[in-house]
Short mmCIF file of C-alpha atoms in Angstrom, two decimals:
data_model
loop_
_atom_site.label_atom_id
_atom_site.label_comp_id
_atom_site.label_asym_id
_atom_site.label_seq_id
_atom_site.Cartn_x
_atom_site.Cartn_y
_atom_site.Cartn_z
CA UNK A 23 3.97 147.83 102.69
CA UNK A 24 6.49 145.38 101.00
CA UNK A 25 5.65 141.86 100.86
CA UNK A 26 8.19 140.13 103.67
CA UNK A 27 9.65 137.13 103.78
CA UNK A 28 7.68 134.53 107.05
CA UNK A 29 8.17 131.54 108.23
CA UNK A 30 5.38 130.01 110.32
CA UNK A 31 5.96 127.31 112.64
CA UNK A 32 3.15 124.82 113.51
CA UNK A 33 0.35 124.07 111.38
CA UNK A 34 -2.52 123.46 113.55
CA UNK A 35 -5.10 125.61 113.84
CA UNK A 36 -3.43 129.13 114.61
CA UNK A 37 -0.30 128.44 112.71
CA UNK A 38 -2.36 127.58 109.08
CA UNK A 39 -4.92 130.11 109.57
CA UNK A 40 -2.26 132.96 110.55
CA UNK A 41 0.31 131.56 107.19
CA UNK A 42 -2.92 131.48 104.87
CA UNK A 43 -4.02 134.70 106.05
CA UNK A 44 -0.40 136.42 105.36
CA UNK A 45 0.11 135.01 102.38
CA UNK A 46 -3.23 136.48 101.52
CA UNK A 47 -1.91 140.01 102.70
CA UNK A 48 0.43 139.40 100.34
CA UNK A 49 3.69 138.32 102.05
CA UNK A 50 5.84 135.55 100.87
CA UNK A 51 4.97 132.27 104.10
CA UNK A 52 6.86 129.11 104.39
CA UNK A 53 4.48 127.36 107.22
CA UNK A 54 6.21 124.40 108.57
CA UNK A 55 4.87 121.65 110.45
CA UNK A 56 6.08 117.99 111.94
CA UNK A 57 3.83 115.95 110.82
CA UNK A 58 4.62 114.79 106.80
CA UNK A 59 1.06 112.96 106.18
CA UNK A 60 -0.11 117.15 106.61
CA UNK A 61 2.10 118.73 105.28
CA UNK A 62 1.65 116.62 102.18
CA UNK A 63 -1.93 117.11 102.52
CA UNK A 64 -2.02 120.80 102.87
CA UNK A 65 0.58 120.96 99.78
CA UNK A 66 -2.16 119.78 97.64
CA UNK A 67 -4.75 122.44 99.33
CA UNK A 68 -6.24 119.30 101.49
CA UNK A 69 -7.51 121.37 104.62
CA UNK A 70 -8.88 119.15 107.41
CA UNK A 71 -10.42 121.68 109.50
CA UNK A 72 -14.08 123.08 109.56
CA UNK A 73 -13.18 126.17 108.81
CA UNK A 74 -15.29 128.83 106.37
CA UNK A 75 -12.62 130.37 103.62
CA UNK A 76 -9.67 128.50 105.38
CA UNK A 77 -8.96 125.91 102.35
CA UNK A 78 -9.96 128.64 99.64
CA UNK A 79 -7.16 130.91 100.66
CA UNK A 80 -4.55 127.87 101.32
CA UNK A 81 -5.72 127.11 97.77
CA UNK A 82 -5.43 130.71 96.56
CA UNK A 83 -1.74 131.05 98.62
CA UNK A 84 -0.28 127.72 96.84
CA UNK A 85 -1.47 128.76 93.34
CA UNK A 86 -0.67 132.51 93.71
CA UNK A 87 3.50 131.26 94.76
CA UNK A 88 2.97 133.16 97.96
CA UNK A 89 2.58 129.72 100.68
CA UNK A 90 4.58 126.26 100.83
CA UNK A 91 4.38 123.95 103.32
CA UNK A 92 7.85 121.85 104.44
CA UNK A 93 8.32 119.03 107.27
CA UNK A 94 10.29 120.51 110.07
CA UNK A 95 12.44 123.45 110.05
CA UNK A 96 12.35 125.15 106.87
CA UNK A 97 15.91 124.48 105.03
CA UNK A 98 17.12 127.96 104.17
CA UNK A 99 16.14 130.38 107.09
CA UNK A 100 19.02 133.02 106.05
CA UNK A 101 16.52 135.42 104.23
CA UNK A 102 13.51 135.06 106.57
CA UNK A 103 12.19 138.61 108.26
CA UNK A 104 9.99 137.03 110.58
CA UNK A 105 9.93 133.41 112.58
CA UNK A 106 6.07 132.89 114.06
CA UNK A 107 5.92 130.21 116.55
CA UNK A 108 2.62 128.65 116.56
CA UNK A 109 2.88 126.06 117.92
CA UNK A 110 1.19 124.09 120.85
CA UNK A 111 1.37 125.43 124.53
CA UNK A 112 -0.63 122.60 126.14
CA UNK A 113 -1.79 122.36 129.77
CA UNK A 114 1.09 120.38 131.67
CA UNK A 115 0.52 118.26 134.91
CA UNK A 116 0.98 121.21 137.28
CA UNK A 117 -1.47 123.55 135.81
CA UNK A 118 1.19 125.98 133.81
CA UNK A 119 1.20 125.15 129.95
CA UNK A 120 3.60 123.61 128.87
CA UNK A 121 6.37 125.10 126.33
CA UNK A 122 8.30 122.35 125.42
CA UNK A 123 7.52 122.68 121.63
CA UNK A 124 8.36 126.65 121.94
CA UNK A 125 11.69 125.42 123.18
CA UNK A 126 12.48 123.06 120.67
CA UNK A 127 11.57 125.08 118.06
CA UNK A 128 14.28 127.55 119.20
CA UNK A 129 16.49 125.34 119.89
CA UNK A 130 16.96 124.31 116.52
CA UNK A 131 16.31 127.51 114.32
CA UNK A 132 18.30 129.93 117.08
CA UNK A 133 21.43 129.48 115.20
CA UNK A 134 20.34 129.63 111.19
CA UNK A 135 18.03 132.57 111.70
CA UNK A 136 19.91 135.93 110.04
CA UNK A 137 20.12 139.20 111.84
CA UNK A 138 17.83 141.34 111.87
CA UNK A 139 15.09 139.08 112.47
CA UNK A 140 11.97 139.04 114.32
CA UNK A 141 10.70 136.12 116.37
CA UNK A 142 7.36 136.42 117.13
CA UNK A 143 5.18 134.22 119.64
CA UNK A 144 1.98 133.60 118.50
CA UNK A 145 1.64 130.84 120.42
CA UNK A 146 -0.28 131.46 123.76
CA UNK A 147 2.66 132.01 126.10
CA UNK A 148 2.59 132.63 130.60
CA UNK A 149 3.67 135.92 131.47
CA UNK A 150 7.71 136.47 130.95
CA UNK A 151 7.96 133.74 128.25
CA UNK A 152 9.00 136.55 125.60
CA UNK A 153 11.98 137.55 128.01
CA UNK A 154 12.28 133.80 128.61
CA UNK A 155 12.38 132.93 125.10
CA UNK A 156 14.77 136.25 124.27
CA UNK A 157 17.60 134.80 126.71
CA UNK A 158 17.32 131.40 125.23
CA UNK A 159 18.05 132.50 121.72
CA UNK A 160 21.54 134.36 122.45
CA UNK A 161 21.39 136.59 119.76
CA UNK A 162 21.36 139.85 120.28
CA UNK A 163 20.81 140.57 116.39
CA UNK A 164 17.39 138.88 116.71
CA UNK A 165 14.42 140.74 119.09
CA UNK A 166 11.42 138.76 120.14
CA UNK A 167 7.99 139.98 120.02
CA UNK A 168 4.59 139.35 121.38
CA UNK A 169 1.71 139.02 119.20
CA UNK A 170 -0.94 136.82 120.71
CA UNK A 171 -3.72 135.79 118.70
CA UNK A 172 -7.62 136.07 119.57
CA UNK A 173 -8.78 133.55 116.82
CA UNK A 174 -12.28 132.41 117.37
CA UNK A 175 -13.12 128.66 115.86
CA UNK A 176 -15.81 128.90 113.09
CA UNK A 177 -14.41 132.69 112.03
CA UNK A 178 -10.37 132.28 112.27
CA UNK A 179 -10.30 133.87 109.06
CA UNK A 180 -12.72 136.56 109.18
CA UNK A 181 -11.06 137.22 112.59
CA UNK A 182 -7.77 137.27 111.20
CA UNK A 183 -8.65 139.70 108.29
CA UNK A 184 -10.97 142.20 110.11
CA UNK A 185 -9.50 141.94 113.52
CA UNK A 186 -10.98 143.27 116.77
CA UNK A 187 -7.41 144.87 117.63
CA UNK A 188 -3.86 143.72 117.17
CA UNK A 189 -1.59 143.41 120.08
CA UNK A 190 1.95 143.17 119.68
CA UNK A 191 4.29 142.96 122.86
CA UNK A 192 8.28 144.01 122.99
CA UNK A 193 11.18 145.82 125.02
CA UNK A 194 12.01 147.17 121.30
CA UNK A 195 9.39 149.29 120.02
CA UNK A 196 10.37 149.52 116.40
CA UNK A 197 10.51 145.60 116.53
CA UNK A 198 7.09 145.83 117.38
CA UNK A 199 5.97 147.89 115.02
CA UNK A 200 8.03 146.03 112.08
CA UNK A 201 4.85 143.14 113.10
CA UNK A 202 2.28 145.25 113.15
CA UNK A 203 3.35 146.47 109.45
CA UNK A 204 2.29 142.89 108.86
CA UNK A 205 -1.09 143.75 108.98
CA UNK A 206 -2.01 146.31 106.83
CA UNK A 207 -4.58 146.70 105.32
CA UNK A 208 -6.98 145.11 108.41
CA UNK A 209 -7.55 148.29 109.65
CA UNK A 210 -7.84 147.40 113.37
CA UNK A 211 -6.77 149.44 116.59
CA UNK A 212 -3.50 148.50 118.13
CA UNK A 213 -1.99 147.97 121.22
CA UNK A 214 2.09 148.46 121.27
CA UNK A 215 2.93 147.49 124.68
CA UNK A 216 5.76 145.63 126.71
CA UNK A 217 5.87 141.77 126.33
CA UNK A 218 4.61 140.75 129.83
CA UNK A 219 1.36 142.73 129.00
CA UNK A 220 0.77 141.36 125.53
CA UNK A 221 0.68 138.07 127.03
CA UNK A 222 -1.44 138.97 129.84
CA UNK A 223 -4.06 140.40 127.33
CA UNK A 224 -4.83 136.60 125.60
CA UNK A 225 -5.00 135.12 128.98
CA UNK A 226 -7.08 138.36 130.67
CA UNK A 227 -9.37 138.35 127.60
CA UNK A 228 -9.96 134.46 127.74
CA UNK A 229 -10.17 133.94 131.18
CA UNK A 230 -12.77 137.30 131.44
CA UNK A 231 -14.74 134.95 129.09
CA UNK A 232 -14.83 131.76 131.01
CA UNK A 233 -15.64 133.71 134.16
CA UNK A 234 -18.53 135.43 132.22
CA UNK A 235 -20.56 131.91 131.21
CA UNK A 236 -19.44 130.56 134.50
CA UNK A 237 -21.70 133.33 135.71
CA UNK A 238 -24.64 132.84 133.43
CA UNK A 239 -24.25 129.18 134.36
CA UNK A 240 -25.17 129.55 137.79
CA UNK A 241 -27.65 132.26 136.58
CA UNK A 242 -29.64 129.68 134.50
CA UNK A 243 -29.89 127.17 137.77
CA UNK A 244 -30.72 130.24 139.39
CA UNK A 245 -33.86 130.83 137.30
CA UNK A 246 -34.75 127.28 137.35
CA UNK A 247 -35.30 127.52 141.16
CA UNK A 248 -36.77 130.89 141.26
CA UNK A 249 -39.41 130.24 138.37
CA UNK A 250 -37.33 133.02 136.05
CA UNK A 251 -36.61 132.79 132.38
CA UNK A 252 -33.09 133.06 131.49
CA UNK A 253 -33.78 134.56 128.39
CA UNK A 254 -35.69 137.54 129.50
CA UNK A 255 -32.87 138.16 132.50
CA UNK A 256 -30.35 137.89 129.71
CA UNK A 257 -32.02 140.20 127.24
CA UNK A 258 -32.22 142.92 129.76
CA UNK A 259 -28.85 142.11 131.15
CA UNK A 260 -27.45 142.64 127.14
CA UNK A 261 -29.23 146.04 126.41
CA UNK A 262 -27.04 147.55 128.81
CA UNK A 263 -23.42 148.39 127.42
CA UNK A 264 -21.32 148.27 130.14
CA UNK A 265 -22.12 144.25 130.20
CA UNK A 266 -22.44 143.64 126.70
CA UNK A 267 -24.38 141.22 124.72
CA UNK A 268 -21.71 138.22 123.80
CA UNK A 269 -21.25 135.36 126.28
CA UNK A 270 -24.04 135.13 128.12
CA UNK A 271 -25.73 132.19 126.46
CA UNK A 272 -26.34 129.16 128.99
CA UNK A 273 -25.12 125.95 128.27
CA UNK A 274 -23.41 122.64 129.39
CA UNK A 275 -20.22 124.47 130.42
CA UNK A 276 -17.46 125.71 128.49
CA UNK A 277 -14.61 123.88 126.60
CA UNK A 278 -12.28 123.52 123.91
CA UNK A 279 -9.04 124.15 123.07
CA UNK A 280 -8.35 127.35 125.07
CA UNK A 281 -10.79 128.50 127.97
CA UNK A 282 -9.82 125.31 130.00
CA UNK A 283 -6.42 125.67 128.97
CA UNK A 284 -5.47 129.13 129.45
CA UNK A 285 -7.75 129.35 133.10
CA UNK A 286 -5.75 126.74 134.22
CA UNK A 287 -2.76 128.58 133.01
CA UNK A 288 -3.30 131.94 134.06
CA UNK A 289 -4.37 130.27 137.66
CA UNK A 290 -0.73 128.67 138.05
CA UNK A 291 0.39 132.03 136.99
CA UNK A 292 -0.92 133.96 139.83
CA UNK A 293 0.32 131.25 142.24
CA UNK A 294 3.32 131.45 141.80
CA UNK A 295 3.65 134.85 142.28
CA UNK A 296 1.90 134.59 145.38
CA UNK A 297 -1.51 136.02 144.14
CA UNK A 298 -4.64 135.11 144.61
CA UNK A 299 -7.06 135.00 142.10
CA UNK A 300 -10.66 133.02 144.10
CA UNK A 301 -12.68 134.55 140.99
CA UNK A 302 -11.12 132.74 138.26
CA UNK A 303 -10.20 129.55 140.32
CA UNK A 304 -14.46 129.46 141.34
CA UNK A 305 -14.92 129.56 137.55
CA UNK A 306 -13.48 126.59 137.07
CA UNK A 307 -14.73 124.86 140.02
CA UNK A 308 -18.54 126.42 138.36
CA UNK A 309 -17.51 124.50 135.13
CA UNK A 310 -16.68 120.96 136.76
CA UNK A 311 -20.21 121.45 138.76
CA UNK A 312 -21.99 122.46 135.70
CA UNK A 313 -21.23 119.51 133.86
CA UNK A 314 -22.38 117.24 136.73
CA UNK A 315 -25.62 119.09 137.24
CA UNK A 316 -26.15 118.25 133.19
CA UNK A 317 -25.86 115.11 133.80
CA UNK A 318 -28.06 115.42 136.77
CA UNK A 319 -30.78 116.59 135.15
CA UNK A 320 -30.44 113.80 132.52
CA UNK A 321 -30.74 111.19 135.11
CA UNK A 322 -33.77 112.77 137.00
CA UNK A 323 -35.35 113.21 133.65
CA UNK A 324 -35.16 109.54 132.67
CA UNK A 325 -36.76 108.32 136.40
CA UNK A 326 -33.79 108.51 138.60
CA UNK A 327 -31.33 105.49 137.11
CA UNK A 328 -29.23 105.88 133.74
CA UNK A 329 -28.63 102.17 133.89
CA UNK A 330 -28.90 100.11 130.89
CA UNK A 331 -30.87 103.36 129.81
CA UNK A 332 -30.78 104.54 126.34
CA UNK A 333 -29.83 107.94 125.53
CA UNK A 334 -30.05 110.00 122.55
CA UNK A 335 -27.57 112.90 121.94
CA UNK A 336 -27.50 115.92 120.12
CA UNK A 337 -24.28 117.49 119.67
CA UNK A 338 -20.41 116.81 120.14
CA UNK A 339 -18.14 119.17 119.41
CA UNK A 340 -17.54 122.18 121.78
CA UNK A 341 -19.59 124.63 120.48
CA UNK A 342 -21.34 125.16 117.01
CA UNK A 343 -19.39 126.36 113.88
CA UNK A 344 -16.77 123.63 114.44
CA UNK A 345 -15.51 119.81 114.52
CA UNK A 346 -13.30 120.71 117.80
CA UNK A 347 -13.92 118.00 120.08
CA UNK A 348 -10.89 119.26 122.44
CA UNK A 349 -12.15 119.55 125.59
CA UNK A 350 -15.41 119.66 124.69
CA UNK A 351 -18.66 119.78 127.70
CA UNK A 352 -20.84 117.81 125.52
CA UNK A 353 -18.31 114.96 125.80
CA UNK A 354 -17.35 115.32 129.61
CA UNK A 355 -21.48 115.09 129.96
CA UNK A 356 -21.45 111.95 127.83
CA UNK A 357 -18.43 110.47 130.22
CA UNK A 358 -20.57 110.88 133.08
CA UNK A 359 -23.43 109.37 131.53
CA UNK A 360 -21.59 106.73 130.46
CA UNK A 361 -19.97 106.04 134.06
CA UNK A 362 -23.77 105.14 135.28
CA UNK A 363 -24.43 102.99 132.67
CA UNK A 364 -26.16 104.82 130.11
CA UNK A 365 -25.85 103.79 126.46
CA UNK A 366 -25.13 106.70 123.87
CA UNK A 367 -25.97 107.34 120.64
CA UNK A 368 -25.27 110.72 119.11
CA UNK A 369 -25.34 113.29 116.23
CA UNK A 370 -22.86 116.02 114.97
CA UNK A 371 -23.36 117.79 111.56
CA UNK A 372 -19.12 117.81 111.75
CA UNK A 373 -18.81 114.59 113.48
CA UNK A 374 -18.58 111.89 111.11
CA UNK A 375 -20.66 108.43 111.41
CA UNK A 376 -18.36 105.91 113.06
CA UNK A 377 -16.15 108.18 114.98
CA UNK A 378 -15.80 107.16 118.00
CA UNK A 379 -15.57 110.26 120.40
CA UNK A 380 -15.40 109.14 124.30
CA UNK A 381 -18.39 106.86 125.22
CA UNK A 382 -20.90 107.58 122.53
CA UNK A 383 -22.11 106.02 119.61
CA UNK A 384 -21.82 108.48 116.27
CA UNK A 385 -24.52 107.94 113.65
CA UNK A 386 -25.45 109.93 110.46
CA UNK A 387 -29.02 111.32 111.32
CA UNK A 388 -30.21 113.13 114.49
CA UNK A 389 -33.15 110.66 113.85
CA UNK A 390 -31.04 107.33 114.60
CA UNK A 391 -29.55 109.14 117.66
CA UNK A 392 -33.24 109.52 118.73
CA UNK A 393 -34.08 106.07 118.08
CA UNK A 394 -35.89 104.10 120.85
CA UNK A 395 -33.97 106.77 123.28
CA UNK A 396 -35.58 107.20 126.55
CA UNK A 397 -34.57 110.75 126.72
CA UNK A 398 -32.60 113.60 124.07
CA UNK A 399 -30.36 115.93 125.56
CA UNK A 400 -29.16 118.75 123.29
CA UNK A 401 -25.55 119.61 124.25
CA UNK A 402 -24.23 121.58 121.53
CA UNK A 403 -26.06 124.97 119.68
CA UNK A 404 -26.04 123.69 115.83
CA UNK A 405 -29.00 125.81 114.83
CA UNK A 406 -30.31 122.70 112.52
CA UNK A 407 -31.29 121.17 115.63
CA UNK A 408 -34.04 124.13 116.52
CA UNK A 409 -35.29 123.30 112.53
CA UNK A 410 -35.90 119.80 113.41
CA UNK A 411 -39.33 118.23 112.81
CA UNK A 412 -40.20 117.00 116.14
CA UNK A 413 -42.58 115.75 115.36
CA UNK A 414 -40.90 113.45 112.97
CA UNK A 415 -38.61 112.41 116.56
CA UNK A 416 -41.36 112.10 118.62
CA UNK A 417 -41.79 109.07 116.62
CA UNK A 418 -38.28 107.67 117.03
CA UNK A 419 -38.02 107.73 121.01
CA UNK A 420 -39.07 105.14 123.46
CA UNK A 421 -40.29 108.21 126.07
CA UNK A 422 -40.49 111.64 124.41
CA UNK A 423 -38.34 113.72 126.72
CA UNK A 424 -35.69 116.19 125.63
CA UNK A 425 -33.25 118.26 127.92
CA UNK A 426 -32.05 121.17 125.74
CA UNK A 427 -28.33 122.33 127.40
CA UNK A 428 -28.48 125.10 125.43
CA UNK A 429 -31.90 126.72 125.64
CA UNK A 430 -31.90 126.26 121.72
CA UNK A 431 -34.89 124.53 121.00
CA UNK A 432 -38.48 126.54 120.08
CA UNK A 433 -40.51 125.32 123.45
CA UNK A 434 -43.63 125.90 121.75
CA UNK A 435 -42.73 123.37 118.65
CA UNK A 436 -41.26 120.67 120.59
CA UNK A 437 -44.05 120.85 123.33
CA UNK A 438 -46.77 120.21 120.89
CA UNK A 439 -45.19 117.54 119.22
CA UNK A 440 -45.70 115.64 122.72
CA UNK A 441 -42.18 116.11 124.02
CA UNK A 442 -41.73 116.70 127.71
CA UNK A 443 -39.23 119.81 127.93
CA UNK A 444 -36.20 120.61 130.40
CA UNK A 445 -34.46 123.38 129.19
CA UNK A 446 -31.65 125.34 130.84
CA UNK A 447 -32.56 128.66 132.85
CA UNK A 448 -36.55 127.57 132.46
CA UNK A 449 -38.75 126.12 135.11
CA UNK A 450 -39.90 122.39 134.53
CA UNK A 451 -43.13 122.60 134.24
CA UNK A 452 -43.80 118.79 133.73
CA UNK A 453 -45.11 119.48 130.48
#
């Protein structure tokens, strides 16, 4: 198709990825953002985010004429085709995200946008915010669409490129398929649907997800009690298709910047239309217990007392693959570590030394966060930390015991290098 003429509001991590990404496609993307130290930074092809291809294609976009970045609302909006609003829809203090940045967006491009145009939310948006959003504007020259995005952190771009499916969301079907024109050349299955379903797809898909490791959460403690191995229940729960292999890895509990937003979200959803939803709402009450019974664990492992009690960790950010610290479970462990008096000192391969993220310590080498420790917990997957030499760490600590969260670490390996081992979904077998 023709390159079109975008405008991309919000520069954070969906708005960059989706303006890079179209410019890539070949369309013509003005990405705008409030914040002039970034905008000046991502001018010069200065990407802050641990992201794989994300800065080459920024790069590629700026060179190529086909992405600028501007502070605020772009200055000439009269010959734009299509107004993305990517910007933040955080959790507010009753439950329902909040839209106040999806308002004020509107409320100051409504008037200079030219007929004919397309808004489209990107953002993730409750159910009705697209009819919401269409009776705000006032224009009846201007349709708004819903195209929710299903980015994953460590492959936005690969997800963005080779997409699982599309969805795109509108009362006016040929408005919706003017967006999905945007994306060819991806070659992905699409949805065209109303807008109330389109948003109920991001928040159905995430919170499916959240309920799924809640599950495999409890399974794990389950297997600890019953003298099971997670791994084996897991491998013969994956080779069957109606389950499916992804997301049933056992860890600390889930985080970032959308599970624990969006369940929260999609919970204050249902009650206010008077529905009632006890799956999702014991998923998050799993999470909150899952973190404590990490932290449990920690403290039995080190004697019964975290007091004064040094404590090596490995792992910050959320998950592997990223420097997201939003919301992350290895963090909410560390707070409650902190609270009974341990002292923390940790390791991230995208955390840098001197950070200070919540309670703990940040050095440069997973062999200083070891150092005179009385215990290791592993609390985020970084695959470096299975390649370790442990035997090499067994030498750091003050009491070689290591409680592996994520049922990463090679038993065998770390065993013979003198380590006691707790690891999730596995019997403690003392040794």
């Amino acid at each position: 198709m023709a390159a079109r003429r975008i405008a991309v509001m919000g520069a954070g991590y969906v708005g960059l990825t989706t303006a890079a990404c179209f410019a890539r496609l070949g369309h013509q993307v003005t990405c705008a953002d409030v914040d002039p130290q970034r905008v000046a930074a991502l001018s010069k092809a200065e990407v802050d985010q641990h992201e794989p291809r994300l800065a080459e294609l920024v790069e590629e976009g700026l060179r190529e004429g086909r992405l600028r970045f501007v502070v605020g609302v772009p200055a000439n909006l009269s010959d734009v085709d299509f107004l993305f609003l990517a910007v933040p829809t955080p959790t507010g203090e009753s439950g329902a995200a909040d839209l106040s940045a999806v308002v004020d967006v509107l409320t100051r491009t409504r008037e200079r946008l030219p007929a004919g145009c397309v808004v489209v939310i990107k953002s993730t948006v409750p159910v009705g915010t697209t009819m919401r959003v269409t009776k705000l504007l006032e224009r009846p020259d201007v349709t708004v669409v819903a195209n929710p995005e299903f980015l994953r952190e460590g492959h936005a771009v690969e997800d963005f490129l080779h997409p699982q499916r599309i969805v795109v969301g509108s009362e006016d079907e040929a408005s919706a398929l003017r967006v999905l024109a945007l994306y060819a050349g991806t070659d992905a299955p699409a949805v065209i649907t109303d807008s109330a379903s389109a948003e109920l797809v991001k928040y159905a898909s995430n919170c499916f997800l959240a309920m799924k490791l809640s599950y495999v959460n409890t399974l794990a403690e389950l297997c600890e009690q019953a003298g099971a191995d997670i791994d084996d229940v897991t491998e013969g729960m994956r080779l069957d298709e109606r389950i499916g292999a992804a997301f049933l890895d056992p860890g600390p509990g889930w985080g970032g910047s959308c599970l624990p937003k969006d369940t929260k979200a999609l919970l204050s959803t249902s009650d206010k239309l008077d529905v009632d939803f006890p799956l999702l709402r014991a998923a998050i009450d799993t999470n909150t217990h899952q973190v404590r019974r990490v932290a449990g664990k920690v403290r039995e492992a080190v004697g019964g007392s975290l007091s004064g009690v040094r404590i090596g960790v490995l792992g910050l950010t959320f998950k592997a693959g990223t420097d997201d610290l939003r919301d992350s479970p290895a963090l909410a462990v560390a707070q409650l570590l902190a609270a009974e008096g341990a002292e923390l000192t940790g390791y991230d391969p995208c955390v840098p030394e001197g950070a200070s993220p919540g309670p703990v310590r940040v050095v440069d080498t997973p062999q200083r966060a070891a150092r005179d420790a009385s215990a290791i917990v592993v609390l985020t997957e970084w695959p470096e930390f299975a390649a370790l030499d442990w035997t090499q760490m067994a030498g750091q600590v003050r009491h070689p015991v290591v409680v592996d969260c994520r049922d990463l670490l090679p038993a065998e390996k770390v065993k013979a290098a003198g380590f006691r081992l707790i690891a999730t979904g596995k019997p403690d077998t003392g040794n």
